[in-house]
């Protein structure tokens, strides 16, 4: 009975940069063509939400509905939607996967060209909003998902159908962070059995890299962080060694890792978003075949510099990946199956679960480095 009509429901609105979200009634318009309206079951907080929540300007789009890691059920579909129907369980993603463009058809890329990744405050296809507050003011979207609301509208290219029997408080993690880390290890780097891996930054992304490397059979997985507690958490995801980067006795992290690995790790992953740490990672991946994979989100415009002779001489690879190089529509269901087959550890990422009305607590827990993932139930 709600199809085709606006839905009034609760949303957590970011009204000012860095200020607590406010839960208010919002109005969610019906989906337009190629769009689906979803009832969110649960969502979780990813560190990118915090980065954009704090941003003053540019772009500083407020008022806004943040959130981009979630799972939900299709409430209704717009015109030209044939692959989704009311009642389907779906995972939205900030990356699109149209399946038809040259990039989606290539095995070498996950960067869909039909709806290329952009940090836009609008719906990706027609550049308008589906949200208003009760005064009729437009609310901005976030990363094509906006899951901090009971209902949202998502483009079909940003939506993956999943097994409705899967536990939602686990499946939702595959919407962004855990897929990004696991994907970076298994798809972008293609870590081989017996490899040595160094992970810089042990938040959820770094620990998901460790988990991916563990699945690939890496023999040494070194975690670098300033918080020793993260090593304890990380053992459940395959971490074998720990380097406390705040206490190196005068050495650099790269020196320590070069010693631990007799000349450099096969794969280094930067999961903080700090250019100095990317340099360190690059300095301790092995000459000849070492790879450094950049996953951390730095400030817009941040630069990386390299010594040209080092690049020429050492033949190392440096690359990055959005969403771990995964294609959402095919890879999310596969990762979910690896979870239900008890191969992939998702359980230990969920350190906290709260109700929607307590959403600001999720921000506190992540900012203090206490949580990995806090699931927020609608
Ligand atoms: C990020 C990826 C890099 C740009 C900002 C958003 N995605 C999800 O957390
Ligand atoms: Zn994210």
Short mmCIF file of C-alpha atoms and ligand atoms in Angstrom, two decimals:
data_model
loop_
_atom_site.label_atom_id
_atom_site.label_comp_id
_atom_site.label_asym_id
_atom_site.label_seq_id
_atom_site.Cartn_x
_atom_site.Cartn_y
_atom_site.Cartn_z
CA UNK A 1 0.00 0.00 0.00
CA UNK A 2 3.00 2.37 0.30
CA UNK A 3 4.23 1.86 -3.29
CA UNK A 4 4.09 5.03 -5.37
CA UNK A 5 3.54 7.22 -2.31
CA UNK A 6 5.97 9.21 -0.18
CA UNK A 7 6.87 7.45 3.08
CA UNK A 8 7.23 9.37 6.32
CA UNK A 9 9.73 7.66 8.63
CA UNK A 10 12.66 8.34 10.97
CA UNK A 11 16.02 9.51 9.66
CA UNK A 12 19.25 10.54 11.39
CA UNK A 13 20.10 13.91 9.88
CA UNK A 14 23.61 15.40 9.87
CA UNK A 15 22.59 19.06 10.20
CA UNK A 16 26.03 20.55 10.89
CA UNK A 17 29.57 19.26 10.36
CA UNK A 18 30.83 17.29 13.34
CA UNK A 19 27.63 17.80 15.36
CA UNK A 20 25.60 14.83 16.69
CA UNK A 21 23.04 13.48 14.22
CA UNK A 22 19.44 14.37 14.96
CA UNK A 23 16.69 11.82 14.58
CA UNK A 24 13.68 13.44 12.96
CA UNK A 25 10.79 12.47 10.73
CA UNK A 26 11.79 12.64 7.09
CA UNK A 27 9.88 12.05 3.85
CA UNK A 28 11.25 9.54 1.35
CA UNK A 29 9.90 9.94 -2.19
CA UNK A 30 8.99 6.90 -4.33
CA UNK A 31 11.77 5.46 -6.50
CA UNK A 32 12.17 6.88 -10.05
CA UNK A 33 13.26 4.81 -13.03
CA UNK A 34 16.14 2.39 -12.34
CA UNK A 35 15.64 2.97 -8.61
CA UNK A 36 14.43 0.90 -5.68
CA UNK A 37 13.07 2.03 -2.32
CA UNK A 38 14.40 -0.05 0.56
CA UNK A 39 13.44 -0.55 4.18
CA UNK A 40 16.76 -0.65 6.03
CA UNK A 41 17.06 -3.61 8.43
CA UNK A 42 20.37 -2.60 9.93
CA UNK A 43 23.31 -0.40 9.06
CA UNK A 44 26.81 0.02 10.47
CA UNK A 45 29.20 2.91 10.77
CA UNK A 46 32.25 3.02 8.48
CA UNK A 47 35.09 5.46 9.06
CA UNK A 48 34.33 7.26 5.77
CA UNK A 49 31.01 8.38 7.29
CA UNK A 50 33.03 10.09 10.00
CA UNK A 51 35.39 11.73 7.50
CA UNK A 52 32.50 13.30 5.57
CA UNK A 53 30.53 14.10 8.73
CA UNK A 54 33.49 16.15 10.00
CA UNK A 55 34.18 17.94 6.68
CA UNK A 56 33.40 21.63 6.93
CA UNK A 57 33.80 22.83 3.36
CA UNK A 58 34.22 21.95 0.60
CA UNK A 59 32.03 20.00 0.11
CA UNK A 60 30.28 20.07 3.53
CA UNK A 61 26.86 19.06 2.27
CA UNK A 62 24.31 19.46 5.06
CA UNK A 63 21.63 18.64 5.94
CA UNK A 64 22.43 15.13 4.89
CA UNK A 65 21.55 11.47 5.46
CA UNK A 66 24.88 9.68 5.93
CA UNK A 67 25.48 5.90 6.15
CA UNK A 68 26.61 3.55 3.39
CA UNK A 69 27.07 0.11 4.98
CA UNK A 70 23.71 -1.63 5.29
CA UNK A 71 21.22 -4.32 4.38
CA UNK A 72 17.53 -3.95 3.71
CA UNK A 73 14.39 -5.25 2.04
CA UNK A 74 12.90 -3.88 -1.17
CA UNK A 75 9.65 -1.98 -0.41
CA UNK A 76 8.91 -0.91 -3.99
CA UNK A 77 10.58 -0.49 -7.37
CA UNK A 78 10.54 2.29 -9.96
CA UNK A 79 10.11 2.01 -13.75
CA UNK A 80 12.58 -0.01 -15.79
CA UNK A 81 13.49 -2.25 -12.86
CA UNK A 82 13.32 -5.93 -13.70
CA UNK A 83 16.00 -7.56 -11.53
CA UNK A 84 14.53 -6.54 -8.17
CA UNK A 85 11.09 -7.05 -6.67
CA UNK A 86 9.30 -6.19 -3.46
CA UNK A 87 10.56 -8.38 -0.62
CA UNK A 88 14.06 -9.01 -2.00
CA UNK A 89 16.88 -8.75 0.54
CA UNK A 90 19.51 -6.34 -0.75
CA UNK A 91 22.90 -4.88 0.12
CA UNK A 92 23.60 -1.36 -1.22
CA UNK A 93 27.15 -0.32 -2.15
CA UNK A 94 28.93 2.97 -2.84
CA UNK A 95 30.43 1.36 -5.95
CA UNK A 96 28.16 0.58 -8.88
CA UNK A 97 28.14 -2.58 -10.98
CA UNK A 98 26.01 -2.12 -14.11
CA UNK A 99 27.34 -5.35 -15.58
CA UNK A 100 27.20 -3.93 -19.11
CA UNK A 101 29.94 -1.36 -19.59
CA UNK A 102 33.41 -2.25 -20.85
CA UNK A 103 34.84 -2.07 -17.33
CA UNK A 104 32.15 -4.20 -15.70
CA UNK A 105 32.66 -6.75 -18.49
CA UNK A 106 36.41 -6.82 -17.88
CA UNK A 107 37.86 -9.08 -15.24
CA UNK A 108 40.55 -6.49 -14.66
CA UNK A 109 38.37 -3.74 -13.21
CA UNK A 110 35.51 -2.99 -10.85
CA UNK A 111 35.24 0.66 -11.86
CA UNK A 112 31.84 0.80 -13.57
CA UNK A 113 31.66 3.54 -16.22
CA UNK A 114 27.87 3.78 -16.43
CA UNK A 115 27.67 5.37 -12.99
CA UNK A 116 31.30 6.19 -12.18
CA UNK A 117 32.21 6.59 -8.51
CA UNK A 118 31.79 10.16 -7.38
CA UNK A 119 31.34 11.88 -4.08
CA UNK A 120 27.99 13.39 -4.96
CA UNK A 121 25.20 14.59 -2.66
CA UNK A 122 22.53 13.44 -5.11
CA UNK A 123 21.03 10.32 -6.62
CA UNK A 124 23.59 9.12 -9.18
CA UNK A 125 21.43 9.05 -12.32
CA UNK A 126 19.27 12.18 -12.28
CA UNK A 127 21.15 14.33 -9.77
CA UNK A 128 18.20 15.04 -7.46
CA UNK A 129 17.27 14.01 -3.93
CA UNK A 130 14.57 11.60 -2.70
CA UNK A 131 14.68 13.02 0.84
CA UNK A 132 13.01 16.02 2.44
CA UNK A 133 12.51 16.99 6.06
CA UNK A 134 9.04 17.71 7.43
CA UNK A 135 9.45 21.39 6.49
CA UNK A 136 9.96 20.37 2.86
CA UNK A 137 13.70 21.17 2.80
CA UNK A 138 15.84 18.92 0.61
CA UNK A 139 18.21 16.54 2.42
CA UNK A 140 21.40 15.47 0.63
CA UNK A 141 22.32 11.88 -0.16
CA UNK A 142 25.66 10.21 0.65
CA UNK A 143 27.71 7.83 -1.53
CA UNK A 144 24.54 6.70 -3.38
CA UNK A 145 23.34 4.85 -0.27
CA UNK A 146 22.22 7.05 2.69
CA UNK A 147 21.36 4.24 5.07
CA UNK A 148 20.91 6.22 8.31
CA UNK A 149 17.15 6.25 7.79
CA UNK A 150 14.35 3.70 8.01
CA UNK A 151 13.83 3.98 4.24
CA UNK A 152 16.17 5.04 1.45
CA UNK A 153 16.21 5.00 -2.36
CA UNK A 154 19.12 3.36 -4.19
CA UNK A 155 19.95 2.97 -7.89
CA UNK A 156 19.80 -0.64 -9.14
CA UNK A 157 23.46 -0.44 -10.24
CA UNK A 158 24.36 0.10 -6.57
CA UNK A 159 22.31 -2.82 -5.28
CA UNK A 160 23.13 -6.51 -4.77
CA UNK A 161 20.58 -9.21 -4.02
CA UNK A 162 21.59 -11.52 -1.17
CA UNK A 163 20.31 -14.66 0.52
CA UNK A 164 17.43 -13.58 2.79
CA UNK A 165 18.40 -16.28 5.29
CA UNK A 166 21.78 -14.68 6.01
CA UNK A 167 22.04 -12.90 9.38
CA UNK A 168 21.60 -9.19 8.56
CA UNK A 169 24.02 -8.02 11.26
CA UNK A 170 26.77 -9.94 9.44
CA UNK A 171 25.75 -9.50 5.80
CA UNK A 172 25.62 -5.70 6.22
CA UNK A 173 29.38 -5.64 6.84
CA UNK A 174 29.94 -6.77 3.26
CA UNK A 175 28.39 -3.53 2.05
CA UNK A 176 31.68 -1.63 2.46
CA UNK A 177 34.51 -2.06 4.96
CA UNK A 178 35.03 -5.78 5.29
CA UNK A 179 34.63 -6.39 1.56
CA UNK A 180 37.16 -3.64 0.89
CA UNK A 181 39.82 -5.20 3.13
CA UNK A 182 39.20 -8.83 2.20
CA UNK A 183 38.93 -7.91 -1.49
CA UNK A 184 42.21 -5.99 -1.41
CA UNK A 185 43.99 -9.13 -0.23
CA UNK A 186 42.25 -11.74 -2.35
CA UNK A 187 41.49 -9.76 -5.53
CA UNK A 188 43.73 -6.69 -5.79
CA UNK A 189 46.94 -8.21 -4.38
CA UNK A 190 46.05 -11.86 -4.97
CA UNK A 191 48.12 -12.86 -1.93
CA UNK A 192 49.64 -16.31 -2.43
CA UNK A 193 50.03 -19.16 0.02
CA UNK A 194 53.14 -18.73 2.16
CA UNK A 195 53.42 -14.95 1.52
CA UNK A 196 54.47 -12.34 4.03
CA UNK A 197 52.06 -9.47 4.54
CA UNK A 198 52.30 -6.21 6.48
CA UNK A 199 49.14 -4.29 7.37
CA UNK A 200 49.48 -0.65 8.40
CA UNK A 201 46.57 0.39 10.60
CA UNK A 202 44.42 -2.15 12.40
CA UNK A 203 40.95 -0.71 12.13
CA UNK A 204 38.24 -2.80 10.48
CA UNK A 205 39.79 -2.38 7.00
CA UNK A 206 43.27 -3.44 8.15
CA UNK A 207 41.90 -6.41 10.06
CA UNK A 208 39.78 -7.39 7.05
CA UNK A 209 42.98 -7.33 4.96
CA UNK A 210 44.51 -9.70 7.54
CA UNK A 211 41.44 -11.92 7.30
CA UNK A 212 41.73 -11.98 3.49
CA UNK A 213 45.44 -12.78 3.71
CA UNK A 214 44.65 -15.56 6.19
CA UNK A 215 42.12 -17.02 3.71
CA UNK A 216 44.85 -16.94 1.04
CA UNK A 217 47.24 -18.90 3.28
CA UNK A 218 49.77 -16.14 4.05
CA UNK A 219 52.36 -17.43 6.50
CA UNK A 220 53.27 -14.19 8.23
CA UNK A 221 50.77 -11.35 8.74
CA UNK A 222 52.33 -8.40 10.54
CA UNK A 223 50.04 -5.73 11.98
CA UNK A 224 51.30 -2.19 12.55
CA UNK A 225 49.42 0.08 14.94
CA UNK A 226 49.92 2.26 17.99
CA UNK A 227 47.30 0.33 19.98
CA UNK A 228 48.40 -3.07 21.30
CA UNK A 229 44.75 -4.05 21.94
CA UNK A 230 44.34 -4.24 18.18
CA UNK A 231 46.85 -7.09 18.07
CA UNK A 232 44.73 -9.12 20.47
CA UNK A 233 41.64 -8.43 18.33
CA UNK A 234 43.65 -9.16 15.18
CA UNK A 235 44.78 -12.67 16.17
CA UNK A 236 41.22 -13.81 15.37
CA UNK A 237 41.79 -12.59 11.80
CA UNK A 238 45.15 -14.25 11.32
CA UNK A 239 47.62 -11.62 12.55
CA UNK A 240 50.81 -13.40 13.56
CA UNK A 241 53.06 -10.47 14.52
CA UNK A 242 52.70 -6.94 15.82
CA UNK A 243 54.78 -3.80 15.41
CA UNK A 244 54.03 -0.92 17.76
CA UNK A 245 54.80 2.07 15.56
CA UNK A 246 54.78 4.41 18.58
CA UNK A 247 57.64 2.52 20.22
CA UNK A 248 60.35 1.51 17.76
CA UNK A 249 63.47 2.46 19.71
CA UNK A 250 64.67 4.95 17.09
CA UNK A 251 64.08 2.74 14.05
CA UNK A 252 61.55 3.42 11.32
CA UNK A 253 58.63 1.01 10.78
CA UNK A 254 60.05 0.05 7.40
CA UNK A 255 63.43 -0.80 8.96
CA UNK A 256 61.74 -3.04 11.52
CA UNK A 257 59.62 -4.81 8.89
CA UNK A 258 62.56 -5.22 6.50
CA UNK A 259 64.40 -6.98 9.33
CA UNK A 260 61.42 -9.15 10.29
CA UNK A 261 60.94 -10.28 6.69
CA UNK A 262 64.60 -10.52 5.63
CA UNK A 263 64.32 -7.84 2.97
CA UNK A 264 60.69 -6.76 2.76
CA UNK A 265 57.16 -8.12 2.83
CA UNK A 266 55.59 -9.53 -0.31
CA UNK A 267 52.53 -7.33 0.24
CA UNK A 268 52.08 -4.12 2.24
CA UNK A 269 48.65 -2.55 2.79
CA UNK A 270 48.20 1.03 3.96
CA UNK A 271 44.88 1.26 5.81
CA UNK A 272 45.13 4.60 7.60
CA UNK A 273 45.14 7.30 4.94
CA UNK A 274 48.44 8.97 5.75
CA UNK A 275 50.95 9.69 2.99
CA UNK A 276 53.96 9.21 5.31
CA UNK A 277 52.72 5.73 6.08
CA UNK A 278 52.35 4.92 2.38
CA UNK A 279 56.06 5.84 2.00
CA UNK A 280 56.93 3.52 4.88
CA UNK A 281 54.87 0.69 3.40
CA UNK A 282 56.51 1.13 -0.01
CA UNK A 283 59.93 1.14 1.66
CA UNK A 284 59.38 -2.31 3.15
CA UNK A 285 57.80 -4.28 0.34
CA UNK A 286 60.32 -6.56 -1.28
CA UNK A 287 62.40 -5.42 -4.25
CA UNK A 288 61.59 -7.18 -7.51
CA UNK A 289 58.05 -8.25 -6.67
CA UNK A 290 56.79 -6.39 -3.62
CA UNK A 291 53.42 -4.64 -3.83
CA UNK A 292 52.00 -1.79 -1.79
CA UNK A 293 48.24 -1.41 -1.83
CA UNK A 294 46.79 1.91 -0.68
CA UNK A 295 43.36 1.66 0.97
CA UNK A 296 43.38 4.47 3.53
CA UNK A 297 41.39 7.60 2.74
CA UNK A 298 43.64 10.68 2.96
CA UNK A 299 42.55 14.32 2.76
CA UNK A 300 41.40 15.33 -0.73
CA UNK A 301 44.43 16.58 -2.67
CA UNK A 302 47.05 14.80 -0.53
CA UNK A 303 50.19 13.97 -2.59
CA UNK A 304 52.56 11.01 -2.61
CA UNK A 305 56.20 11.36 -3.64
CA UNK A 306 58.73 8.71 -4.56
CA UNK A 307 62.43 8.71 -5.23
CA UNK A 308 62.64 8.11 -8.99
CA UNK A 309 65.77 5.99 -8.69
CA UNK A 310 63.99 3.74 -6.17
CA UNK A 311 61.08 3.28 -8.57
CA UNK A 312 63.46 2.48 -11.45
CA UNK A 313 65.80 0.31 -9.48
CA UNK A 314 63.54 -1.73 -7.20
CA UNK A 315 60.66 -2.59 -9.51
CA UNK A 316 58.02 -2.49 -6.81
CA UNK A 317 54.33 -2.08 -7.53
CA UNK A 318 52.13 0.49 -5.85
CA UNK A 319 48.42 0.53 -6.44
CA UNK A 320 45.11 1.25 -4.78
CA UNK A 321 41.62 -0.15 -4.93
CA UNK A 322 38.07 1.00 -4.41
CA UNK A 323 35.96 -1.64 -2.68
CA UNK A 324 38.98 -3.97 -2.71
CA UNK A 325 38.67 -4.37 -6.48
CA UNK A 326 35.50 -6.44 -6.01
CA UNK A 327 32.45 -6.44 -8.25
CA UNK A 328 29.54 -5.98 -5.87
CA UNK A 329 26.86 -8.09 -7.54
CA UNK A 330 28.95 -11.22 -7.96
CA UNK A 331 31.46 -10.94 -5.11
CA UNK A 332 29.20 -9.98 -2.17
CA UNK A 333 27.11 -13.19 -2.47
CA UNK A 334 30.34 -15.21 -2.75
CA UNK A 335 31.81 -13.66 0.39
CA UNK A 336 28.51 -14.24 2.18
CA UNK A 337 28.68 -17.90 1.21
CA UNK A 338 32.22 -18.12 2.57
CA UNK A 339 30.81 -16.74 5.84
CA UNK A 340 27.98 -19.28 6.04
CA UNK A 341 30.50 -22.00 5.13
CA UNK A 342 32.43 -20.86 8.23
CA UNK A 343 35.49 -19.89 6.22
CA UNK A 344 35.28 -16.10 6.48
CA UNK A 345 35.18 -14.60 9.97
CA UNK A 346 32.62 -11.81 10.08
CA UNK A 347 31.45 -12.40 13.65
CA UNK A 348 34.47 -10.91 15.36
CA UNK A 349 34.16 -7.61 13.48
CA UNK A 350 30.86 -6.88 15.22
CA UNK A 351 32.02 -5.50 18.55
CA UNK A 352 28.83 -3.55 19.35
CA UNK A 353 25.12 -3.55 18.49
CA UNK A 354 22.75 -0.69 19.28
CA UNK A 355 19.33 0.70 18.38
CA UNK A 356 18.81 3.47 15.81
CA UNK A 357 17.98 6.04 18.50
CA UNK A 358 21.49 5.57 19.94
CA UNK A 359 23.24 6.15 16.60
CA UNK A 360 25.55 8.84 17.98
CA UNK A 361 27.08 6.25 20.33
CA UNK A 362 28.40 4.44 17.24
CA UNK A 363 30.34 7.60 16.32
CA UNK A 364 31.85 7.85 19.83
CA UNK A 365 32.89 4.17 19.86
CA UNK A 366 34.61 4.38 16.47
CA UNK A 367 36.27 7.73 17.18
CA UNK A 368 37.71 6.35 20.40
CA UNK A 369 39.03 3.26 18.61
CA UNK A 370 36.91 1.00 20.82
CA UNK A 371 34.72 -0.57 18.14
CA UNK A 372 35.50 -2.32 14.88
CA UNK A 373 31.94 -2.41 13.65
CA UNK A 374 28.89 -1.22 15.55
CA UNK A 375 25.69 -2.58 14.04
CA UNK A 376 22.76 -0.15 14.26
CA UNK A 377 19.35 -1.85 14.18
CA UNK A 378 16.43 0.12 12.75
C1 LIG B 1 35.28 5.45 0.49
C2 LIG B 1 36.27 5.11 -0.56
C3 LIG B 1 37.18 6.20 -0.87
C4 LIG B 1 36.52 7.51 -1.06
C5 LIG B 1 35.54 7.84 0.00
C6 LIG B 1 34.61 6.73 0.28
N1 LIG B 1 34.35 4.45 0.51
C7 LIG B 1 33.80 3.88 1.54
O1 LIG B 1 34.07 3.94 2.70
ZN1 LIG B 2 32.86 2.70 3.91
#
